[in-house]
Structures are given as C-alpha cells and as structure tokens.
XYZ file of N, CA, C and O in Angstrom:
844
model
N -8.773 2.997 15.188
C -9.444 1.992 16.014
C -10.440 2.636 16.961
O -11.413 2.018 17.366
N -10.186 3.892 17.325
C -11.107 4.571 18.236
C -12.402 4.963 17.542
O -13.446 5.043 18.177
N -12.324 5.211 16.229
C -13.531 5.591 15.491
C -13.485 4.968 14.095
O -13.097 5.609 13.123
N -13.908 3.716 14.009
C -13.843 3.019 12.726
C -14.938 3.463 11.764
O -15.016 2.956 10.643
N -15.769 4.414 12.181
C -16.756 4.968 11.263
C -16.114 5.965 10.296
O -16.722 6.354 9.299
N -14.884 6.355 10.586
C -14.181 7.308 9.737
C -13.642 6.618 8.483
O -13.334 5.428 8.486
N -13.533 7.390 7.391
C -12.856 6.926 6.185
C -11.400 7.357 6.295
O -11.110 8.546 6.380
N -10.491 6.385 6.306
C -9.081 6.681 6.576
C -8.231 6.468 5.332
O -8.256 5.397 4.720
N -7.480 7.497 4.946
C -6.503 7.417 3.871
C -5.132 7.716 4.447
O -4.958 8.699 5.180
N -4.170 6.870 4.130
C -2.790 7.047 4.596
C -1.899 7.233 3.379
O -2.005 6.484 2.402
N -1.041 8.242 3.411
C -0.136 8.481 2.294
C 1.305 8.371 2.762
O 1.624 8.659 3.926
N 2.169 7.946 1.867
C 3.588 7.826 2.201
C 4.407 7.618 0.945
O 3.911 7.762 -0.175
N 5.673 7.277 1.149
C 6.571 7.047 0.027
C 7.209 5.677 0.111
O 7.023 4.936 1.086
N 7.965 5.326 -0.918
C 8.612 4.014 -0.935
C 9.688 3.888 0.132
O 9.960 2.784 0.615
N 10.288 4.990 0.537
C 11.320 4.928 1.574
C 10.760 4.562 2.930
O 11.174 3.580 3.555
N 9.769 5.341 3.399
C 9.202 5.065 4.730
C 8.313 3.837 4.713
O 8.289 3.064 5.675
N 7.586 3.585 3.612
C 6.662 2.466 3.572
C 7.332 1.113 3.495
O 6.871 0.149 4.112
N 8.428 1.030 2.742
C 9.064 -0.262 2.513
C 10.452 -0.367 3.135
O 11.128 -1.383 2.974
N 10.862 0.697 3.831
C 12.123 0.664 4.556
C 11.854 0.504 6.037
O 11.473 -0.568 6.509
N 11.983 1.582 6.780
C 11.804 1.512 8.233
C 10.358 1.156 8.606
O 10.103 0.595 9.673
N 9.402 1.437 7.719
C 8.004 1.144 8.030
C 7.495 -0.165 7.463
O 6.296 -0.453 7.535
N 8.379 -0.984 6.909
C 7.932 -2.201 6.222
C 7.227 -3.172 7.169
O 6.252 -3.825 6.779
N 7.696 -3.262 8.398
C 7.052 -4.145 9.363
C 5.623 -3.709 9.643
O 4.710 -4.539 9.723
N 5.412 -2.406 9.774
C 4.060 -1.883 9.993
C 3.180 -2.180 8.780
O 2.002 -2.518 8.917
N 3.760 -2.048 7.591
C 3.021 -2.311 6.362
C 2.526 -3.755 6.323
O 1.351 -4.018 6.065
N 3.411 -4.696 6.609
C 3.057 -6.115 6.548
C 1.969 -6.454 7.564
O 0.994 -7.150 7.244
N 2.093 -5.957 8.792
C 1.133 -6.335 9.825
C -0.203 -5.615 9.675
O -1.257 -6.173 10.001
N -0.185 -4.384 9.161
C -1.452 -3.708 8.858
C -2.175 -4.448 7.744
O -3.404 -4.595 7.755
N -1.392 -4.957 6.800
C -1.946 -5.715 5.688
C -2.606 -6.997 6.172
O -3.769 -7.284 5.856
N -1.884 -7.798 6.938
C -2.414 -9.102 7.346
C -3.600 -8.964 8.297
O -4.453 -9.842 8.366
N -3.678 -7.856 9.023
C -4.800 -7.636 9.936
C -6.031 -7.111 9.213
O -7.108 -7.022 9.799
N -5.862 -6.755 7.951
C -6.974 -6.239 7.141
C -7.635 -5.020 7.781
O -8.862 -4.917 7.863
N -6.792 -4.087 8.223
C -7.294 -2.833 8.785
C -8.016 -2.050 7.681
O -7.530 -1.957 6.550
N -9.173 -1.511 7.995
C -10.009 -0.847 7.003
C -9.488 0.560 6.707
O -9.938 1.548 7.304
N -8.557 0.644 5.767
C -8.020 1.937 5.346
C -7.443 1.805 3.943
O -7.239 0.697 3.438
N -7.176 2.933 3.318
C -6.511 2.973 2.017
C -5.113 3.525 2.211
O -4.937 4.622 2.746
N -4.112 2.764 1.769
C -2.710 3.184 1.871
C -2.195 3.495 0.471
O -2.080 2.612 -0.377
N -1.903 4.774 0.238
C -1.379 5.248 -1.036
C 0.117 5.517 -0.904
O 0.536 6.306 -0.053
N 0.910 4.871 -1.749
C 2.362 5.076 -1.699
C 2.819 5.763 -2.975
O 2.608 5.254 -4.084
N 3.439 6.929 -2.829
C 4.053 7.618 -3.961
C 5.436 7.017 -4.151
O 6.396 7.369 -3.458
N 5.537 6.092 -5.085
C 6.750 5.299 -5.279
C 7.611 5.928 -6.372
O 7.363 5.743 -7.561
N 8.648 6.678 -5.961
C 9.540 7.279 -6.953
C 10.898 6.584 -7.010
O 11.822 7.057 -7.653
N 11.015 5.461 -6.289
C 12.185 4.585 -6.367
C 13.488 5.279 -5.975
O 14.562 4.919 -6.439
N 13.340 6.253 -5.086
C 14.514 6.954 -4.557
C 14.077 7.764 -3.341
O 12.891 8.054 -3.177
N 15.014 8.094 -2.461
C 14.706 8.979 -1.333
C 14.774 10.416 -1.844
O 15.840 11.040 -1.854
N 13.632 10.947 -2.281
C 13.607 12.299 -2.814
C 13.709 13.364 -1.737
O 14.407 14.367 -1.900
N 13.036 13.150 -0.596
C 13.006 14.165 0.459
C 14.393 14.426 1.032
O 14.739 15.557 1.367
N 15.214 13.373 1.144
C 16.553 13.526 1.723
C 17.627 13.595 0.636
O 18.775 13.251 0.859
N 17.210 14.003 -0.550
C 18.085 14.394 -1.665
C 18.839 13.277 -2.351
O 20.017 13.405 -2.655
N 18.148 12.176 -2.637
C 18.656 11.263 -3.631
C 19.417 10.033 -3.215
O 20.322 9.593 -3.942
N 19.068 9.436 -2.073
C 19.706 8.183 -1.697
C 18.923 6.994 -2.248
O 17.743 7.112 -2.590
N 19.565 5.830 -2.291
C 18.911 4.601 -2.746
C 17.761 4.241 -1.808
O 17.898 4.289 -0.596
N 16.631 3.856 -2.384
C 15.479 3.445 -1.586
C 15.257 1.943 -1.755
O 15.898 1.302 -2.594
N 14.319 1.343 -0.986
C 14.070 -0.094 -1.119
C 13.559 -0.517 -2.492
O 13.578 -1.705 -2.805
N 13.076 0.437 -3.314
C 12.572 0.065 -4.635
C 13.490 0.536 -5.768
O 13.119 0.421 -6.945
N 14.681 1.026 -5.447
C 15.632 1.435 -6.488
C 16.151 0.207 -7.235
O 16.420 -0.829 -6.628
N 16.310 0.333 -8.544
C 16.753 -0.803 -9.351
C 18.241 -1.072 -9.120
O 19.014 -0.185 -8.741
N 18.663 -2.301 -9.388
C 20.081 -2.655 -9.320
C 20.847 -1.840 -10.367
O 20.418 -1.718 -11.517
N 21.952 -1.288 -9.950
C 22.789 -0.516 -10.870
C 22.524 0.972 -10.856
O 23.318 1.754 -11.390
N 21.395 1.410 -10.250
C 21.096 2.837 -10.207
C 22.144 3.585 -9.392
O 22.471 3.189 -8.274
N 22.676 4.649 -9.957
C 23.673 5.452 -9.261
C 22.965 6.539 -8.460
O 22.199 7.326 -9.011
N 23.222 6.554 -7.157
C 22.577 7.515 -6.267
C 23.615 8.149 -5.357
O 24.794 7.770 -5.380
N 23.153 9.079 -4.546
C 24.062 9.746 -3.620
C 24.678 8.762 -2.633
O 25.838 8.879 -2.255
N 23.888 7.760 -2.203
C 24.395 6.789 -1.231
C 25.107 5.606 -1.893
O 25.836 4.866 -1.231
N 24.885 5.406 -3.207
C 25.572 4.336 -3.939
C 26.062 4.888 -5.274
O 25.511 4.583 -6.336
N 27.131 5.702 -5.231
C 27.605 6.387 -6.440
C 28.145 5.453 -7.512
O 28.253 5.849 -8.677
N 28.493 4.220 -7.142
C 29.005 3.262 -8.130
C 27.920 2.296 -8.602
O 28.200 1.325 -9.285
N 26.691 2.548 -8.173
C 25.574 1.714 -8.599
C 25.013 0.884 -7.462
O 25.749 0.307 -6.665
N 23.673 0.825 -7.383
C 22.997 0.063 -6.339
C 23.263 -1.437 -6.510
O 23.128 -1.989 -7.603
N 23.654 -2.113 -5.444
C 23.950 -3.548 -5.506
C 22.832 -4.395 -4.894
O 22.900 -5.624 -4.918
N 21.778 -3.727 -4.356
C 20.716 -4.450 -3.663
C 19.495 -4.605 -4.565
O 19.035 -3.638 -5.158
N 18.934 -5.822 -4.654
C 17.735 -6.011 -5.478
C 16.555 -5.246 -4.893
O 16.399 -5.171 -3.674
N 15.699 -4.676 -5.746
C 14.564 -3.885 -5.249
C 13.461 -4.758 -4.670
O 13.247 -5.891 -5.104
N 12.771 -4.218 -3.694
C 11.584 -4.860 -3.136
C 10.420 -4.632 -4.099
O 10.309 -3.576 -4.711
N 9.544 -5.631 -4.218
C 8.373 -5.523 -5.084
C 7.146 -5.263 -4.208
O 6.624 -6.184 -3.571
N 6.655 -4.018 -4.141
C 5.546 -3.684 -3.237
C 4.263 -4.461 -3.510
O 3.575 -4.872 -2.572
N 3.929 -4.655 -4.781
C 2.683 -5.346 -5.116
C 2.760 -6.816 -4.708
O 1.825 -7.365 -4.107
N 3.884 -7.468 -5.003
C 4.063 -8.867 -4.602
C 4.031 -9.005 -3.089
O 3.441 -9.949 -2.552
N 4.668 -8.070 -2.395
C 4.697 -8.107 -0.930
C 3.293 -7.969 -0.354
O 2.910 -8.700 0.570
N 2.516 -7.037 -0.894
C 1.149 -6.835 -0.406
C 0.304 -8.089 -0.623
O -0.465 -8.497 0.253
N 0.455 -8.716 -1.772
C -0.291 -9.936 -2.066
C 0.116 -11.058 -1.116
O -0.729 -11.782 -0.580
N 1.422 -11.191 -0.896
C 1.919 -12.257 -0.029
C 1.492 -12.044 1.419
O 1.278 -13.015 2.162
N 1.346 -10.788 1.822
C 0.975 -10.475 3.206
C -0.523 -10.591 3.444
O -0.982 -10.485 4.582
N -1.307 -10.773 2.380
C -2.737 -10.983 2.553
C -3.621 -9.782 2.311
O -4.769 -9.759 2.781
N -3.137 -8.788 1.590
C -3.961 -7.610 1.310
C -5.215 -8.010 0.538
O -5.169 -8.870 -0.346
N -6.332 -7.395 0.874
C -7.598 -7.733 0.219
C -7.917 -6.819 -0.959
O -8.900 -7.047 -1.670
N -7.101 -5.790 -1.175
C -7.217 -4.934 -2.359
C -5.821 -4.460 -2.709
O -5.163 -3.811 -1.896
N -5.363 -4.791 -3.911
C -4.006 -4.424 -4.331
C -4.065 -3.828 -5.728
O -4.624 -4.435 -6.649
N -3.487 -2.641 -5.875
C -3.489 -1.977 -7.176
C -2.193 -1.204 -7.376
O -1.435 -0.971 -6.428
N -1.963 -0.826 -8.624
C -0.807 0.019 -8.945
C -1.258 1.063 -9.950
O -1.983 0.759 -10.910
N -0.860 2.302 -9.711
C -1.206 3.380 -10.621
C 0.027 4.091 -11.130
O 1.153 3.776 -10.752
N -0.191 5.074 -11.995
C 0.885 5.890 -12.571
C 0.414 7.330 -12.525
O -0.690 7.649 -12.985
N 1.231 8.196 -11.966
C 0.796 9.575 -11.740
C 0.497 10.330 -13.034
O -0.181 11.358 -13.010
N 0.989 9.838 -14.167
C 0.682 10.471 -15.449
C -0.637 9.983 -16.033
O -1.111 10.514 -17.038
N -1.240 8.973 -15.392
C -2.549 8.458 -15.813
C -3.571 8.833 -14.740
O -4.046 8.002 -13.978
N -3.905 10.132 -14.697
C -4.708 10.663 -13.594
C -6.107 10.066 -13.518
O -6.582 9.732 -12.432
N -6.790 9.931 -14.641
C -8.154 9.396 -14.615
C -8.158 7.944 -14.144
O -9.008 7.538 -13.343
N -7.215 7.170 -14.629
C -7.095 5.776 -14.236
C -6.790 5.685 -12.751
O -7.401 4.887 -12.016
N -5.845 6.515 -12.285
C -5.462 6.515 -10.877
C -6.629 6.966 -9.997
O -6.852 6.400 -8.915
N -7.376 7.952 -10.450
C -8.538 8.429 -9.695
C -9.547 7.303 -9.482
O -10.105 7.146 -8.387
N -9.783 6.507 -10.507
C -10.718 5.395 -10.403
C -10.200 4.344 -9.414
O -10.978 3.781 -8.632
N -8.892 4.081 -9.434
C -8.314 3.127 -8.482
C -8.475 3.622 -7.046
O -8.804 2.847 -6.144
N -8.251 4.915 -6.842
C -8.389 5.491 -5.508
C -9.838 5.383 -5.038
O -10.103 5.040 -3.880
N -10.763 5.663 -5.935
C -12.184 5.549 -5.601
C -12.517 4.123 -5.167
O -13.177 3.908 -4.140
N -12.034 3.134 -5.933
C -12.294 1.734 -5.585
C -11.638 1.373 -4.247
O -12.215 0.629 -3.446
N -10.435 1.905 -4.010
C -9.741 1.625 -2.750
C -10.479 2.176 -1.546
O -10.547 1.539 -0.492
N -11.062 3.369 -1.694
C -11.835 3.971 -0.612
C -13.088 3.162 -0.331
O -13.473 2.953 0.827
N -13.731 2.679 -1.382
C -14.976 1.932 -1.222
C -14.750 0.516 -0.710
O -15.673 -0.114 -0.177
N -13.529 0.002 -0.844
C -13.243 -1.369 -0.402
C -13.311 -1.470 1.117
O -12.801 -0.610 1.841
N -13.921 -2.538 1.611
C -14.016 -2.781 3.050
C -12.856 -3.670 3.473
O -12.853 -4.871 3.210
N -11.851 -3.067 4.088
C -10.651 -3.786 4.482
C -9.422 -3.003 4.050
O -9.511 -1.825 3.680
N -8.272 -3.658 4.073
C -7.018 -2.977 3.732
C -6.857 -2.869 2.223
O -6.827 -3.868 1.504
N -6.752 -1.638 1.739
C -6.554 -1.380 0.319
C -5.187 -0.718 0.124
O -4.848 0.239 0.816
N -4.431 -1.239 -0.833
C -3.076 -0.734 -1.086
C -2.936 -0.350 -2.554
O -3.292 -1.121 -3.442
N -2.443 0.866 -2.776
C -2.167 1.316 -4.143
C -0.738 1.849 -4.206
O -0.390 2.817 -3.538
N 0.088 1.190 -5.003
C 1.461 1.634 -5.261
C 1.409 2.526 -6.491
O 0.934 2.099 -7.547
N 1.876 3.762 -6.368
C 1.748 4.726 -7.464
C 3.127 5.117 -7.989
O 3.933 5.701 -7.257
N 3.392 4.776 -9.243
C 4.632 5.235 -9.869
C 4.593 6.756 -9.936
O 3.741 7.334 -10.618
N 5.520 7.388 -9.228
C 5.546 8.848 -9.145
C 6.972 9.327 -9.424
O 7.732 9.630 -8.495
N 7.381 9.366 -10.686
C 8.767 9.685 -11.030
C 9.272 10.977 -10.379
O 8.591 11.999 -10.400
N 10.454 10.879 -9.794
C 11.100 12.052 -9.192
C 11.919 12.742 -10.275
O 12.919 12.188 -10.756
N 11.509 13.932 -10.666
C 12.167 14.621 -11.782
C 13.507 15.226 -11.389
O 14.276 15.659 -12.251
N 13.796 15.236 -10.074
C 15.042 15.841 -9.613
C 16.155 14.821 -9.420
O 17.283 15.030 -9.885
N 15.848 13.695 -8.765
C 16.917 12.784 -8.364
C 16.915 11.433 -9.077
O 17.912 10.721 -9.053
N 15.811 11.051 -9.696
C 15.772 9.757 -10.389
C 15.801 10.004 -11.894
O 14.793 10.365 -12.499
N 16.944 9.767 -12.493
C 17.102 9.978 -13.930
C 16.897 8.682 -14.710
O 17.013 8.662 -15.938
N 16.615 7.589 -13.993
C 16.426 6.288 -14.637
C 14.960 6.027 -14.936
O 14.563 5.789 -16.078
N 14.133 6.027 -13.878
C 12.712 5.717 -14.016
C 11.910 7.002 -14.178
O 11.231 7.452 -13.270
N 11.996 7.576 -15.373
C 11.370 8.857 -15.675
C 9.976 8.640 -16.261
O 9.575 7.518 -16.572
N 9.236 9.742 -16.447
C 7.938 9.655 -17.108
C 8.114 9.064 -18.511
O 7.311 8.237 -18.954
N 9.176 9.489 -19.204
C 9.420 9.004 -20.555
C 9.734 7.508 -20.558
O 9.403 6.797 -21.509
N 10.359 7.015 -19.481
C 10.683 5.593 -19.390
C 9.427 4.767 -19.126
O 9.242 3.694 -19.697
N 8.548 5.286 -18.270
C 7.345 4.544 -17.898
C 6.279 4.522 -19.000
O 5.594 3.506 -19.193
N 6.100 5.643 -19.697
C 4.953 5.789 -20.605
C 4.772 4.630 -21.586
O 3.663 4.097 -21.727
N 5.809 4.197 -22.324
C 5.590 3.106 -23.281
C 5.486 1.729 -22.623
O 5.101 0.762 -23.290
N 5.798 1.628 -21.347
C 5.853 0.327 -20.680
C 4.591 -0.014 -19.891
O 4.216 -1.175 -19.791
N 3.957 1.005 -19.283
C 2.805 0.695 -18.433
C 1.613 0.255 -19.290
O 1.286 0.875 -20.304
N 0.999 -0.848 -18.880
C -0.160 -1.395 -19.572
C -1.262 -1.649 -18.544
O -1.020 -2.286 -17.516
N -2.463 -1.181 -18.836
C -3.562 -1.295 -17.885
C -4.145 -2.707 -17.895
O -4.503 -3.239 -18.938
N -4.254 -3.271 -16.702
C -4.862 -4.589 -16.571
C -6.310 -4.580 -17.043
O -6.820 -5.581 -17.557
N -6.968 -3.449 -16.875
C -8.378 -3.341 -17.255
C -8.585 -3.451 -18.763
O -9.703 -3.712 -19.228
N -7.512 -3.250 -19.558
C -7.633 -3.353 -21.013
C -7.661 -4.802 -21.488
O -7.924 -5.061 -22.664
N -7.376 -5.725 -20.566
C -7.419 -7.149 -20.897
C -8.700 -7.746 -20.309
O -8.781 -7.995 -19.112
N -9.715 -7.994 -21.140
C -11.000 -8.481 -20.619
C -10.908 -9.867 -19.984
O -11.809 -10.264 -19.247
N -9.834 -10.597 -20.271
C -9.690 -11.943 -19.730
C -9.052 -11.956 -18.340
O -9.063 -12.987 -17.666
N -8.514 -10.795 -17.914
C -7.850 -10.774 -16.615
C -8.879 -10.801 -15.489
O -9.835 -10.023 -15.489
N -8.663 -11.685 -14.514
C -9.585 -11.860 -13.390
C -8.918 -11.365 -12.106
O -7.996 -11.991 -11.593
N -9.390 -10.233 -11.590
C -8.765 -9.636 -10.397
C -9.131 -10.358 -9.107
O -8.682 -9.956 -8.034
N -9.924 -11.418 -9.192
C -10.206 -12.236 -7.999
C -9.264 -13.444 -7.922
O -9.332 -14.215 -6.974
N -8.413 -13.603 -8.934
C -7.480 -14.725 -9.004
C -6.145 -14.315 -8.403
O -5.359 -13.600 -9.038
N -5.870 -14.778 -7.181
C -4.650 -14.377 -6.473
C -3.397 -14.815 -7.215
O -2.427 -14.058 -7.317
N -3.395 -16.016 -7.737
C -2.217 -16.535 -8.443
C -1.922 -15.712 -9.695
O -0.758 -15.403 -9.996
N -2.970 -15.344 -10.416
C -2.787 -14.515 -11.609
C -2.253 -13.141 -11.224
O -1.409 -12.566 -11.925
N -2.751 -12.610 -10.105
C -2.279 -11.308 -9.629
C -0.801 -11.362 -9.276
O -0.027 -10.459 -9.623
N -0.388 -12.430 -8.594
C 1.017 -12.571 -8.229
C 1.888 -12.695 -9.479
O 2.973 -12.103 -9.557
N 1.410 -13.445 -10.449
C 2.163 -13.593 -11.703
C 2.335 -12.249 -12.405
O 3.425 -11.910 -12.879
N 1.264 -11.468 -12.458
C 1.335 -10.155 -13.090
C 2.252 -9.205 -12.314
O 2.945 -8.371 -12.899
N 2.253 -9.338 -10.989
C 3.062 -8.436 -10.161
C 4.552 -8.603 -10.421
O 5.343 -7.693 -10.150
N 4.950 -9.756 -10.928
C 6.369 -10.047 -11.166
C 6.844 -9.554 -12.530
O 8.036 -9.644 -12.829
N 5.934 -9.041 -13.335
C 6.315 -8.553 -14.664
C 7.011 -7.196 -14.549
O 6.492 -6.270 -13.935
N 8.192 -7.111 -15.130
C 8.932 -5.847 -15.112
C 9.888 -5.836 -16.295
O 10.779 -6.674 -16.387
N 9.682 -4.902 -17.209
C 10.522 -4.847 -18.397
C 9.854 -4.013 -19.458
O 9.477 -2.861 -19.221
N 9.687 -4.598 -20.641
C 9.024 -3.868 -21.724
C 7.546 -3.653 -21.428
O 6.913 -2.765 -21.991
N 6.985 -4.500 -20.558
C 5.598 -4.338 -20.139
C 5.515 -4.374 -18.623
O 6.018 -5.300 -17.991
N 4.894 -3.337 -18.040
C 4.719 -3.249 -16.590
C 3.236 -2.998 -16.314
O 2.702 -1.944 -16.677
N 2.543 -3.940 -15.703
C 1.102 -3.780 -15.484
C 0.776 -2.704 -14.441
O 1.475 -2.555 -13.445
N -0.286 -1.963 -14.710
C -0.878 -1.073 -13.711
C -2.374 -1.386 -13.678
O -2.917 -1.994 -14.603
N -3.027 -0.986 -12.602
C -4.444 -1.265 -12.458
C -4.719 -2.071 -11.204
O -3.861 -2.183 -10.320
N -5.922 -2.626 -11.133
C -6.292 -3.446 -9.972
C -5.820 -4.877 -10.188
O -6.310 -5.576 -11.062
N -4.871 -5.296 -9.368
C -4.333 -6.647 -9.459
C -5.261 -7.657 -8.782
O -5.476 -8.749 -9.306
N -5.791 -7.268 -7.614
C -6.506 -8.264 -6.815
C -7.493 -7.591 -5.871
O -7.233 -6.508 -5.341
N -8.634 -8.270 -5.673
C -9.581 -7.839 -4.646
C -10.393 -9.040 -4.191
O -10.804 -9.874 -4.989
N -10.576 -9.116 -2.872
C -11.493 -10.095 -2.301
C -12.309 -9.409 -1.216
O -11.818 -8.515 -0.517
N -13.563 -9.835 -1.069
C -14.462 -9.178 -0.124
C -15.091 -10.153 0.871
O -16.084 -9.824 1.515
N -14.486 -11.337 0.988
C -15.073 -12.355 1.851
C -14.418 -12.434 3.225
O -14.790 -13.274 4.040
N -13.453 -11.564 3.495
C -12.790 -11.563 4.799
C -13.231 -10.349 5.611
O -13.316 -9.238 5.074
N -13.489 -10.515 6.910
C -13.860 -9.354 7.733
C -12.665 -8.438 7.948
O -11.515 -8.898 8.036
N -12.926 -7.157 8.014
C -11.859 -6.230 8.381
C -11.562 -6.402 9.870
O -12.335 -7.035 10.601
N -10.453 -5.858 10.314
C -10.105 -5.958 11.735
C -11.201 -5.346 12.597
O -11.548 -5.881 13.655
N -11.780 -4.247 12.125
C -12.842 -3.591 12.891
C -14.058 -4.501 13.039
O -14.678 -4.567 14.102
N -14.397 -5.212 11.974
C -15.553 -6.100 12.022
C -15.286 -7.337 12.871
O -16.215 -7.926 13.431
N -14.019 -7.748 12.935
C -13.673 -8.957 13.681
C -13.518 -8.700 15.179
O -13.563 -9.636 15.979
N -13.353 -7.452 15.576
C -13.127 -7.113 16.986
C -14.460 -7.022 17.733
O -15.259 -6.115 17.479
N -14.712 -7.935 18.673
C -16.003 -7.945 19.392
C -16.319 -6.645 20.121
O -17.478 -6.230 20.189
N -15.294 -5.990 20.655
C -15.516 -4.757 21.417
C -16.153 -3.675 20.542
O -16.891 -2.818 21.043
N -15.886 -3.730 19.250
C -16.366 -2.675 18.362
C -17.753 -2.945 17.803
O -18.304 -2.124 17.068
N -18.337 -4.082 18.126
C -19.657 -4.405 17.606
C -20.732 -3.455 18.156
O -21.780 -3.265 17.541
N -20.463 -2.855 19.300
C -21.406 -1.906 19.883
C -21.286 -0.516 19.263
O -22.044 0.388 19.598
N -20.317 -0.377 18.326
C -20.113 0.914 17.685
C -18.728 1.456 17.982
O -17.973 0.880 18.780
N -18.346 2.565 17.340
C -17.028 3.163 17.568
C -16.777 3.456 19.048
O -17.698 3.852 19.782
N -15.555 3.259 19.472
C -15.201 3.482 20.876
C -15.507 4.902 21.327
O -15.871 5.131 22.479
N -15.352 5.853 20.424
C -15.585 7.257 20.812
C -17.041 7.513 21.164
O -17.360 8.509 21.810
N -17.944 6.620 20.741
C -19.365 6.787 21.034
C -19.846 5.860 22.150
O -21.024 5.865 22.499
N -18.921 5.079 22.704
C -19.286 4.165 23.780
C -18.953 4.790 25.142
O -18.107 5.680 25.249
N -19.637 4.306 26.166
C -19.349 4.750 27.524
C -18.207 3.870 28.054
O -18.416 2.721 28.423
N -17.006 4.424 28.044
C -15.825 3.647 28.420
C -15.363 3.909 29.858
O -14.274 3.510 30.242
N -16.225 4.571 30.630
C -15.842 4.853 32.020
C -15.857 3.565 32.839
O -16.723 2.700 32.673
N -14.885 3.457 33.731
C -14.799 2.280 34.598
C -15.807 2.447 35.735
O -15.847 3.492 36.392
N -16.656 1.429 35.963
C -17.623 1.529 37.069
C -16.922 1.834 38.397
O -15.805 1.368 38.650
N -17.585 2.601 39.248
C -16.980 3.049 40.507
C -16.538 1.878 41.378
O -15.461 1.919 41.993
N -17.336 0.799 41.447
C -16.974 -0.324 42.296
C -15.746 -1.064 41.770
O -14.916 -1.541 42.547
N -15.600 -1.119 40.439
C -14.424 -1.770 39.843
C -13.179 -0.930 40.126
O -12.124 -1.461 40.489
N -13.307 0.388 39.985
C -12.177 1.264 40.254
C -11.755 1.180 41.709
O -10.557 1.110 42.032
N -12.718 1.149 42.640
C -12.411 1.059 44.065
C -11.719 -0.253 44.382
O -10.754 -0.303 45.142
N -12.225 -1.344 43.783
C -11.632 -2.654 44.031
C -10.184 -2.693 43.559
O -9.292 -3.239 44.216
N -9.932 -2.073 42.418
C -8.579 -2.031 41.865
C -7.640 -1.226 42.766
O -6.514 -1.642 43.067
N -8.132 -0.069 43.235
C -7.320 0.778 44.122
C -7.041 0.077 45.443
O -5.919 0.102 45.976
N -8.075 -0.583 45.974
C -7.889 -1.320 47.233
C -6.840 -2.412 47.071
O -6.032 -2.638 47.990
N -6.842 -3.076 45.933
C -5.867 -4.144 45.706
C -4.444 -3.591 45.639
O -3.498 -4.202 46.173
N -4.305 -2.420 45.025
C -2.978 -1.810 44.937
C -2.471 -1.321 46.278
O -1.274 -1.363 46.568
N -3.408 -0.861 47.130
C -3.017 -0.320 48.431
C -2.691 -1.450 49.389
O -2.059 -1.269 50.408
C-alpha cells in the first residue's frame, strides 16, 4: 500500500493460505488488492512433517490423522471465485510451460490474481502424487468453447474432481478497480513519493489539545 507502483508476488502453501491465513486470503481477495498470490498446494503440511492440511482428501492417513482424515477438503479455486477474485487459475508443477504462462498472465492482471498450484509432496503425501495427477489434469485452454469470463462456468469447472481435474485460467475480469485505484489518497501517486509530513500548525494544534 505504501508503494503500489511495485509488482508484488506472494508465495505460500495450502496450510498457511487456507488454514490460519484463510481470513487474510478472503479479505485480500474481496478488496482486489493488486498482487499475485501463488500457492504451492501439496495437500499436506510438508514443512512440519506430514500433518493433515485444509486441502487433504477425506480418508488420507497422516501424522495427525493416522486412521484417516475425517474432514472434507477446502476447494481453493471455488473459494477464490466466491470471494470475488478477479483472476483465478490453477497450475501443475509438472506442467512448467503452462504454469509459466499462467504466472505471466497473473502478473499482468490489474487486481488480485490467484493461482493454486498442484505441487505434490514426494515425502509425505503418498496419495496425490505426480503419477496420480498426470492422467487427470486437463487444460481448460484445450477447450476452445470454454469462456474464462463466465463466472458460473468457472465455478462449475472448479467443482470437478475425479477422473478429470481442470487446470488453467478459470476466470478473469478487468472491469473492477483494484484497491489501489479505488483509494483516493493514492491518486496522487505512491505514498513513498508523497510529502506525508504533518504541517507545523496542525502538529502544534494537536499538541496543544493534548496538553
């Protein structure tokens, strides 16, 4: 917010993004903050050695749920769409060229851009492996009839999970101002380039009032 002229990329995982940080995710989304949020979604807490995460499937056996996960997984793409994200995509770390193009589009988008990236954890997630994802992921871009400006179609695609799992750009709209554009104070330019000093008479008046 201090320098909206910067290009901002935020990286995280499914644990911090959709667990303790989920509230921040939803409100950053609805405010249309101009940044790209990349989530490495491995459907498990890899850093803390294999506990169930908000995106772990039901039945997955983990360190924290050795008899199988009983909680339904959160759907990051559906959540982003419901919260009002103006750019929503999903990538797969084994599809580097495709993912690179999505990242490029996310950076160029004016407003909040979200990319959920399937990033299989080879150490702790034995369910959602590269071998499991490869035959299932299907690129939305391969369907010429798919319209990424259609929110309802994007939501419908986001709910697909099984023999076919869509990846690619689900949705984009460019008719809403970003938070930076909507904030009147920032119309004069980034705060770091503005003279933000309090005038001497205002400061004196404030001090006199306190005294």
